[in-house]
Tab-separated table of C-alpha atoms and ligand atoms in Angstrom:
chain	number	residue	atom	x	y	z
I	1	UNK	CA	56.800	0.214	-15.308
I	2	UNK	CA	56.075	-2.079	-12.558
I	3	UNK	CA	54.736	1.199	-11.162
I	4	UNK	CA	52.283	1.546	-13.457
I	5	UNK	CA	51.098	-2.184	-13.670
I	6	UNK	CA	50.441	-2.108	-9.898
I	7	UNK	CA	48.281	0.701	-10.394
I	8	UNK	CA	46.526	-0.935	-12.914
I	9	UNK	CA	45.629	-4.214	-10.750
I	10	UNK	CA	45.028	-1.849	-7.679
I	11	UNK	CA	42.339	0.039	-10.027
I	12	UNK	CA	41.010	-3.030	-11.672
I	13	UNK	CA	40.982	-4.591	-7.910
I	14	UNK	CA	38.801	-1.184	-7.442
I	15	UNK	CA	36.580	-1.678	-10.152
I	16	UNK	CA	35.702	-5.122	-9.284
I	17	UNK	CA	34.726	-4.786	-5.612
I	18	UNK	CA	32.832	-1.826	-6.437
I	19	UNK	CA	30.869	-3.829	-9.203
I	20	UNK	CA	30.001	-6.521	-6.931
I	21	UNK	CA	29.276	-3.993	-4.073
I	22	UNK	CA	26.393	-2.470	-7.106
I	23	UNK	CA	25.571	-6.167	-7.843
I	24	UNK	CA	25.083	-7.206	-3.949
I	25	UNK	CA	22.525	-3.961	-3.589
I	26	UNK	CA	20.758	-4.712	-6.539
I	27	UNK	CA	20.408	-8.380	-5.523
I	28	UNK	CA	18.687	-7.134	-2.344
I	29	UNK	CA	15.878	-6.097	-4.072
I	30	UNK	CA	14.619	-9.204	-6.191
I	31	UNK	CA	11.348	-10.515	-6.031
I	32	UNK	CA	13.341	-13.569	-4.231
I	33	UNK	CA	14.595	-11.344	-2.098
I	34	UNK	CA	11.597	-9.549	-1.053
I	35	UNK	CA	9.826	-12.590	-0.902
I	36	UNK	CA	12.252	-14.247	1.561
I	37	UNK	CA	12.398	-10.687	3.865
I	38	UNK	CA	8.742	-11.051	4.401
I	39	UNK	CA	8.728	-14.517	4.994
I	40	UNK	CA	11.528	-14.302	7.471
I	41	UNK	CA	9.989	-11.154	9.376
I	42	UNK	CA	6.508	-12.600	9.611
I	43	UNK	CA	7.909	-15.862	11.219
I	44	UNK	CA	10.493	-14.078	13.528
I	45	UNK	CA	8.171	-11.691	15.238
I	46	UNK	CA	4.489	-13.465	14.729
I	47	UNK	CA	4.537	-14.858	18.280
I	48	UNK	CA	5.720	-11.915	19.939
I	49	UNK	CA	3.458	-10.828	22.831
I	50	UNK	CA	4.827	-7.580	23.628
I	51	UNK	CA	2.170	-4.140	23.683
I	52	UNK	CA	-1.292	-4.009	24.401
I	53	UNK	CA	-4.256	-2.417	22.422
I	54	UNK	CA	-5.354	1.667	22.678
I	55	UNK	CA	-8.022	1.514	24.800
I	56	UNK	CA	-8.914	5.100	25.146
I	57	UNK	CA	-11.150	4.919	21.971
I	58	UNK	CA	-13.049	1.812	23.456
I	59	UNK	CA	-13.835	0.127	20.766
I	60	UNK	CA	-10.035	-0.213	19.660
I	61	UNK	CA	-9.555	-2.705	22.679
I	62	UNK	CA	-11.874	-5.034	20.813
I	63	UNK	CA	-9.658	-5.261	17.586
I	64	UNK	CA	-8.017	-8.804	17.620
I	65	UNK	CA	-4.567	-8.150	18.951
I	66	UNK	CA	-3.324	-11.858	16.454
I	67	UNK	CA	-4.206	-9.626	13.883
I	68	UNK	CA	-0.256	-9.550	11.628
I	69	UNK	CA	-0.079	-8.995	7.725
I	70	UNK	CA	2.748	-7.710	5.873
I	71	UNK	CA	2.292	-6.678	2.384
I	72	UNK	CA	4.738	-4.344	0.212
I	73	UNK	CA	3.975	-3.375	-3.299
I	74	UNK	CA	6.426	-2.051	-5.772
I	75	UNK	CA	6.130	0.859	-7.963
I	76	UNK	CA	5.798	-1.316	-10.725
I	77	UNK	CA	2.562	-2.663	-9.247
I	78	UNK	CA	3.782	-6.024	-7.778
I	79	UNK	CA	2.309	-7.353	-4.360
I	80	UNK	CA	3.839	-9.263	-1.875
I	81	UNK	CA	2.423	-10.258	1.193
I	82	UNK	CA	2.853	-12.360	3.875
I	83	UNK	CA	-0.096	-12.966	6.728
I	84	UNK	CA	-3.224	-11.805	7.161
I	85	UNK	CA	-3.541	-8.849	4.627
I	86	UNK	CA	-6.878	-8.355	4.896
I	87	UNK	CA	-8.378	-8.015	7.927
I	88	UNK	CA	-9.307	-4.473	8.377
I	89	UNK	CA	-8.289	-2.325	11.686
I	90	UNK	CA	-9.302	1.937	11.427
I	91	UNK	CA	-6.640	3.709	9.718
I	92	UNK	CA	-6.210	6.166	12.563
I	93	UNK	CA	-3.554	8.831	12.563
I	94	UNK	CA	-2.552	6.899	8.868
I	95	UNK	CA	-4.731	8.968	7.695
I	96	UNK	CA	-3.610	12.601	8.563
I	97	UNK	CA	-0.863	11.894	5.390
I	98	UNK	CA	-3.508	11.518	3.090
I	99	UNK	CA	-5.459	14.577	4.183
I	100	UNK	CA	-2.355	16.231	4.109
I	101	UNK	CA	-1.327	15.563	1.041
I	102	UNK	CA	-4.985	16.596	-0.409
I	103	UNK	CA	-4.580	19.920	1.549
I	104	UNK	CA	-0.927	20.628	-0.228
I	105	UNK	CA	-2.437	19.706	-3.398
I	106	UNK	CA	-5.573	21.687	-3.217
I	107	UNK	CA	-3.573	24.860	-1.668
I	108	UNK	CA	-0.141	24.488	-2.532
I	109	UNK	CA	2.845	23.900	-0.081
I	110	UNK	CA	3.484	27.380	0.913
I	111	UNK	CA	-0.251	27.749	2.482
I	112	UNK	CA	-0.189	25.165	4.478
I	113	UNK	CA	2.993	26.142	6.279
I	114	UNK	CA	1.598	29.188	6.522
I	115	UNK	CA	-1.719	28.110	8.276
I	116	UNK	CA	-0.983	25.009	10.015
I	117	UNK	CA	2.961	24.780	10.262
I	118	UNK	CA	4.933	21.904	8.865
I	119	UNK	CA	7.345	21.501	12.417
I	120	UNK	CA	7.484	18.567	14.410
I	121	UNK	CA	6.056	20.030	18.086
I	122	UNK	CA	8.126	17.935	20.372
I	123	UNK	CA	5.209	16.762	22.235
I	124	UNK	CA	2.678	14.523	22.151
I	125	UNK	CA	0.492	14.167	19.083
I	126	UNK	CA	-3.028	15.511	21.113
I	127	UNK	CA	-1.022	18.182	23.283
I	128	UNK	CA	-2.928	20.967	23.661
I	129	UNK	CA	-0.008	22.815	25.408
I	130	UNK	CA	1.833	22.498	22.246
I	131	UNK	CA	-1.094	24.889	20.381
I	132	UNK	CA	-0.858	27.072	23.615
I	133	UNK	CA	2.441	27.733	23.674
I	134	UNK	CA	2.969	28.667	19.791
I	135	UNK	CA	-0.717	30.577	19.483
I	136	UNK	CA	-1.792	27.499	17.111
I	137	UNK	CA	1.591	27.911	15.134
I	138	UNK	CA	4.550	25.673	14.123
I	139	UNK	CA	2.279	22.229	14.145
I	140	UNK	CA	2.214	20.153	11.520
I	141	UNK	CA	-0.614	17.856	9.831
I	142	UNK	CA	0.130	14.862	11.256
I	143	UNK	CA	-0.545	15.609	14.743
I	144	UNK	CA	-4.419	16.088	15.843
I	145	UNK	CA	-4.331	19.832	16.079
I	146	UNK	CA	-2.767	20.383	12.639
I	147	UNK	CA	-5.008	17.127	11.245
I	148	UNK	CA	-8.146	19.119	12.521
I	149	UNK	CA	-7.340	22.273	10.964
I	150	UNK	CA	-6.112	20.288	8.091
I	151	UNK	CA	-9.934	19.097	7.948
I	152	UNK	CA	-10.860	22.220	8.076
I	153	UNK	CA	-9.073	23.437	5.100
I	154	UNK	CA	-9.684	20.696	2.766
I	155	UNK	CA	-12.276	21.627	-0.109
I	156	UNK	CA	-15.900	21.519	-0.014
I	157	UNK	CA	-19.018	24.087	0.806
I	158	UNK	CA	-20.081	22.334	3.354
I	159	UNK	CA	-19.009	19.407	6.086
I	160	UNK	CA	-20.817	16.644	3.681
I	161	UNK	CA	-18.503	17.810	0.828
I	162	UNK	CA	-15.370	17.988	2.575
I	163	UNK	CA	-16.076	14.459	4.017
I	164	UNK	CA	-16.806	13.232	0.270
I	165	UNK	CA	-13.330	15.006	-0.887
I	166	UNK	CA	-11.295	13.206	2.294
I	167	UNK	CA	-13.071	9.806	1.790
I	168	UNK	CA	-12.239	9.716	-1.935
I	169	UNK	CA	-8.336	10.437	-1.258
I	170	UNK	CA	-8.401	8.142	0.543
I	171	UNK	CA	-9.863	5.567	-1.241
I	172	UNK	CA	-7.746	7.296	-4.777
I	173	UNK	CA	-4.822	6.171	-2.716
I	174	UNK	CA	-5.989	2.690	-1.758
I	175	UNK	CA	-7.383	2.167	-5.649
I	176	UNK	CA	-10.543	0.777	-3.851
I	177	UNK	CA	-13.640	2.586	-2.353
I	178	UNK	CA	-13.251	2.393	1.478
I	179	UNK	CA	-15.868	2.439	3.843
I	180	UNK	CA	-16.151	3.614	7.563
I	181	UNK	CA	-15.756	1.699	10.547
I	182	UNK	CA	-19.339	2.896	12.126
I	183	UNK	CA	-18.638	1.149	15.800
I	184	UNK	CA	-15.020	2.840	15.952
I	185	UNK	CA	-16.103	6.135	15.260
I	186	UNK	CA	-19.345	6.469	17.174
I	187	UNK	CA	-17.395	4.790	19.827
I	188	UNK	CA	-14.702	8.181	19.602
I	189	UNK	CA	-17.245	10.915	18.461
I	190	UNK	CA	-19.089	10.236	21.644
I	191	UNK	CA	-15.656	10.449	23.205
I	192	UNK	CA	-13.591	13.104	21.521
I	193	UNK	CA	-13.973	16.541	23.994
I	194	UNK	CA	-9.970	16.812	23.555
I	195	UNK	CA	-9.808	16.822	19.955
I	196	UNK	CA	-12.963	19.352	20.264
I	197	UNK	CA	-11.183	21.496	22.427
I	198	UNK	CA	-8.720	21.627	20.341
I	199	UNK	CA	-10.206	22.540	17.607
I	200	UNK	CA	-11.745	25.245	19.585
I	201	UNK	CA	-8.041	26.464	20.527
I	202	UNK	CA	-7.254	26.795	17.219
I	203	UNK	CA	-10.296	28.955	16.329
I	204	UNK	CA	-9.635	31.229	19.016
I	205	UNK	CA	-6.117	31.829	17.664
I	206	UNK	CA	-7.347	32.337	14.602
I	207	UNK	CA	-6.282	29.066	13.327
I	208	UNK	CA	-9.364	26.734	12.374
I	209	UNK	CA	-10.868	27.530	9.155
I	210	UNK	CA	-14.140	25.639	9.774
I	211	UNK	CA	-16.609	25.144	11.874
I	212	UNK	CA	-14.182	23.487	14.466
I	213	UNK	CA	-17.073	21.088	15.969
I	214	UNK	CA	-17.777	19.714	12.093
I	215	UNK	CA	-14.114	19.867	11.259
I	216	UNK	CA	-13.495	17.874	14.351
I	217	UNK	CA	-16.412	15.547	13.189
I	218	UNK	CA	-15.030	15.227	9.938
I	219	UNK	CA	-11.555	14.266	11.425
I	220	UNK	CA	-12.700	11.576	13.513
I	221	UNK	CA	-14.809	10.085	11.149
I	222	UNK	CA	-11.212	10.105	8.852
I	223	UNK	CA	-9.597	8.008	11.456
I	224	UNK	CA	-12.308	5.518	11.400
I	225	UNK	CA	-11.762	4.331	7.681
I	226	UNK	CA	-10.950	1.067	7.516
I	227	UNK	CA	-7.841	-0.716	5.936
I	228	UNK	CA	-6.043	-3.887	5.572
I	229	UNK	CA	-1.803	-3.677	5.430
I	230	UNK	CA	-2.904	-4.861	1.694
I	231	UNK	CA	-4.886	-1.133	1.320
I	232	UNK	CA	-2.197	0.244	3.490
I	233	UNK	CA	0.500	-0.726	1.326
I	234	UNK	CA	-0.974	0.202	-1.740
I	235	UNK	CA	-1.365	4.049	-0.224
I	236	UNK	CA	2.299	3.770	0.403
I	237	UNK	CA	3.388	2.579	-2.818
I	238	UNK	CA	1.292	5.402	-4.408
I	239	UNK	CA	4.026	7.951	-2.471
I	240	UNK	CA	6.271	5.779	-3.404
I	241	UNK	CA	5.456	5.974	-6.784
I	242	UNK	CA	5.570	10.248	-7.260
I	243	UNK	CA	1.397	10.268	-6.471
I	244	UNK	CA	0.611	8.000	-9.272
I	245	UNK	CA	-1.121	4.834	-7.640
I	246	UNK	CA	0.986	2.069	-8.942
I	247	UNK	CA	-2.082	-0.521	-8.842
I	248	UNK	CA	-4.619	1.626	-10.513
I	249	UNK	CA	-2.569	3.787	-12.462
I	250	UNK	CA	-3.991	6.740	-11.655
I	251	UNK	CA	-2.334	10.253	-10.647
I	252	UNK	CA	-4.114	11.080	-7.339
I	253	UNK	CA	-1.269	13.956	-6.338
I	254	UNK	CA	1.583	14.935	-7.844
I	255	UNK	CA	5.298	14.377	-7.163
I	256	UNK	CA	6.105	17.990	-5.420
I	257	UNK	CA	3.025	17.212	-2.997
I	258	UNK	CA	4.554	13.916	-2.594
I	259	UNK	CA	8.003	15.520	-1.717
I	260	UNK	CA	6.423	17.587	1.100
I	261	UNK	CA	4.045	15.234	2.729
I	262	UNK	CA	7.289	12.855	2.787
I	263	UNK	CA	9.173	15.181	4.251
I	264	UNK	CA	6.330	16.203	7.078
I	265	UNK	CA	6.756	12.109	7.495
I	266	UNK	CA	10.011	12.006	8.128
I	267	UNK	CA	9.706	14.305	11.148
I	268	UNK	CA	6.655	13.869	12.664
I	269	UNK	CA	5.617	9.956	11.599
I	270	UNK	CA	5.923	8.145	14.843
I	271	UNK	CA	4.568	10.248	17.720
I	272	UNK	CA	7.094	10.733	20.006
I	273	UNK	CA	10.236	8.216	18.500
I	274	UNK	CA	9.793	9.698	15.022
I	275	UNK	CA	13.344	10.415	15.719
I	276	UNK	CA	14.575	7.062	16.563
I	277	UNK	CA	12.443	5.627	13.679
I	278	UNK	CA	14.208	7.916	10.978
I	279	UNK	CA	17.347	7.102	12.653
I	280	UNK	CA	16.968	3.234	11.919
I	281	UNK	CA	15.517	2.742	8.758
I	282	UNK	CA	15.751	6.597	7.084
I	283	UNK	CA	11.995	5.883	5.776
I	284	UNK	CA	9.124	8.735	5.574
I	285	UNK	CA	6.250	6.365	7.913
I	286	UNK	CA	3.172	7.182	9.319
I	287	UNK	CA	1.645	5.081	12.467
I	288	UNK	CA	-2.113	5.377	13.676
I	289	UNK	CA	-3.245	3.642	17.318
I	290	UNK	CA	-5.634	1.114	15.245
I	291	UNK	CA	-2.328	-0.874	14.666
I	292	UNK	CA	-1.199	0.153	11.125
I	293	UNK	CA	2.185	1.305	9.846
I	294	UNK	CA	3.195	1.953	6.454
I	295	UNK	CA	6.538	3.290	5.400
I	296	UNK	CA	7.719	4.879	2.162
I	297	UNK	CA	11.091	4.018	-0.007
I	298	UNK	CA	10.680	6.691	-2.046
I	299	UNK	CA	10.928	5.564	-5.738
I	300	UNK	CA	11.150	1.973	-5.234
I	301	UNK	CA	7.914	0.724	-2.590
I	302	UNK	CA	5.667	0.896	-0.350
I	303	UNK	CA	5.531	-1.261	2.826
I	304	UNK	CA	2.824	-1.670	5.420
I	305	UNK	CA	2.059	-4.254	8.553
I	306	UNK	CA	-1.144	-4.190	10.805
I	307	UNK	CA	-0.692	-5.365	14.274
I	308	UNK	CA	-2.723	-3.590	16.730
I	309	UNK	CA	-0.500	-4.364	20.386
I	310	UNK	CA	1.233	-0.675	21.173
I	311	UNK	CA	4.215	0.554	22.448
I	312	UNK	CA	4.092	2.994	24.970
I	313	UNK	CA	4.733	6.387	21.998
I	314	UNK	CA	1.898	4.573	20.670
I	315	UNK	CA	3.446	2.421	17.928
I	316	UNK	CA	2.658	-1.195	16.534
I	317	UNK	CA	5.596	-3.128	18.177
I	318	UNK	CA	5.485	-5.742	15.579
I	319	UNK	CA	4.438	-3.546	12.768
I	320	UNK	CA	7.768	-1.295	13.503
I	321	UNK	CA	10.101	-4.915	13.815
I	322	UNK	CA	8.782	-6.235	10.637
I	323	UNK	CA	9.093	-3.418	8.306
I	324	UNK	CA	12.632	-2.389	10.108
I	325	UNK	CA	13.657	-6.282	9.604
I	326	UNK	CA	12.498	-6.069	5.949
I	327	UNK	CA	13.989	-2.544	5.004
I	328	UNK	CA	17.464	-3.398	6.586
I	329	UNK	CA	17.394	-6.975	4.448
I	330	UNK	CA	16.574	-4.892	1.351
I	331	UNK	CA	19.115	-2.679	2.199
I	332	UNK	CA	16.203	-0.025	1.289
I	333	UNK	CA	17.659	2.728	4.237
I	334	UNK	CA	18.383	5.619	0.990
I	335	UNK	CA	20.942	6.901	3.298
I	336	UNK	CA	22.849	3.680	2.811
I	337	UNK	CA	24.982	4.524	-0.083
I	338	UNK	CA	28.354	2.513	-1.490
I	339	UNK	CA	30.631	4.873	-2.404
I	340	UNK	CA	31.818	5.762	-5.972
F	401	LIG	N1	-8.509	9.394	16.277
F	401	LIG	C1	-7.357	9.321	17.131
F	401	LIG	C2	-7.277	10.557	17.996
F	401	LIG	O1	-7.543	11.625	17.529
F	401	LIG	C3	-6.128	9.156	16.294
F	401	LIG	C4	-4.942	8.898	17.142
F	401	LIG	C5	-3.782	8.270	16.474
F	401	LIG	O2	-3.877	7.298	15.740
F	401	LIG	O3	-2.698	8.786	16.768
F	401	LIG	O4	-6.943	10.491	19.154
């Protein structure tokens, strides 16, 4: 009997600490909450003075390296931001998810890992060894040589079609028309003879499905789209949401091309510490050397910061504190799970 009643109070003991373990995780994601994460990360790194602009598209040294705005939008539609939100950097290498995901939706997962690859490389996002090595196989979208082919592929008759098609995903996903940077990308078209030879790589293995000077056109002219974190984080929350933008309302892709464009994200998302990215916060992210980083919690939001000083791999040092701070006050990591 006294058995049994021990039991009892050991399994209501149970019950109780696993409640308030459900409660605490749910209370980590009010609008408080949120409110207070972004608050706290904005004021904890905003005077930071670590990393340094890219500089080998010339123009991006001239960016305003005070530039810091976090905004994260739920996908219910709610904003929250914190700093400057609007100021606009280029989206950069941001924008190789969007193209992507356009790409998988137009031609279905299976073609695309059949004629770009959907494996991280190991090496740098503009190797050209990396094409060499594998005859133009196993790359993936989101590093230039997959990105130009992934230009290539996108729909249209001609290069001013497939320019419309890429400019209007990207703009779906933003739920605003965006507009080109003109400096930035005359500054890198007149500057690009890797990504061309590239491109030209890829042809030669059979593995550029354009005309790889236009395609290459076309895919610098994609990484000179402007953004604010505000657009940033409304492209996230649009993953987030299963490819319905949760702003506009509007189903731009749907959730399987979601899934796989996530899952390229995982791997390949920040150059060369995609690895130790993943390995902190467990979130599908995408960097780009203008400065912006968004990050997707699949399901729940989207989160972006622009901050152009770099790391060395190439990443916004505050943009990856700030979004790391916020996710691990949220408790958002969806690896982090309190067991049954
Ligand atoms: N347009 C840049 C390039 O192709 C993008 C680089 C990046 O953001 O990683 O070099």
């Amino acid at each position: 009997m006294k058995q049994t009643s021990r039991s009892h109070s050991r399994l209501w003991l149970f019950l109780l600490s696993a409640a308030l373990s459900l409660c605490l995780f749910a209370q980590a994601q009010t609008p408080k909450a949120i409110e207070d994460a972004l608050n706290e990360a904005y004021n904890k790194f905003r005077n930071l003075k670590e990393g340094k602009n890219a500089d080998y598209i010339k123009e991006l040294a001239n960016v305003d390296p005070e530039i810091f705005g976090i905004a994260l939008i739920t996908t219910d539609g709610k904003v929250y931001t914190k700093g400057d939100v609007t100021s606009m950097v280029s989206i950069q290498s941001v924008s190789k998810v969007f193209t992507m995901a356009k790409v998988i939706e137009e031609q279905g997962a299976q073609a695309v890992q059949d004629k770009i690859g959907v494996d991280a490389t190991g090496m740098r996002f503009n190797s050209i060894v990396a094409v060499e090595l594998q005859k133009g196989k196993e790359i993936n979208p989101l590093v230039n040589p997959g990105a130009i082919a992934s230009s290539s592929l996108i729909s249209g008759a001609d290069s001013a079609a497939k320019w419309r098609n890429i400019l209007q995903v990207h703009s779906d996903f933003a739920a605003r028309p965006l507009t080109v940077n003109g400096p930035v990308y005359i500054s890198e078209a007149g500057d690009n003879l890797r990504n061309q030879a590239i491109a030209h790589l890829l042809l030669a293995y059979g593995r550029m499905y354009f005309d790889p000077v236009q395609a290459t056109d076309i895919y610098t002219k994609q990484c000179a789209i402007n953004v604010s974190a505000k657009d940033l984080a409304t492209m996230a929350a649009t993953l987030a949401n299963g490819g319905v933008n949760p702003v506009s309302k509007k189903k731009i892709v749907s959730p399987e091309t979601v899934m796989h464009t996530l899952a390229v994200m995982s791997t390949a998302g920040l150059y060369d510490n995609s690895g130790i990215w993943l390995y902190h916060t467990g979130l599908p992210a995408k960097s780009g050397v203008g400065g912006g980083l968004l990050a997707v919690c699949p399901g729940k939001f989207g989160i972006a910061v622009v901050s152009p000083p770099l790391d060395a791999a190439g990443n916004s040092v505050k943009a990856q504190k700030a979004i790391s701070y916020v996710i691990d006050k949220l408790k958002a990591n969806p690896y982090l799970v309190q067991p049954k």
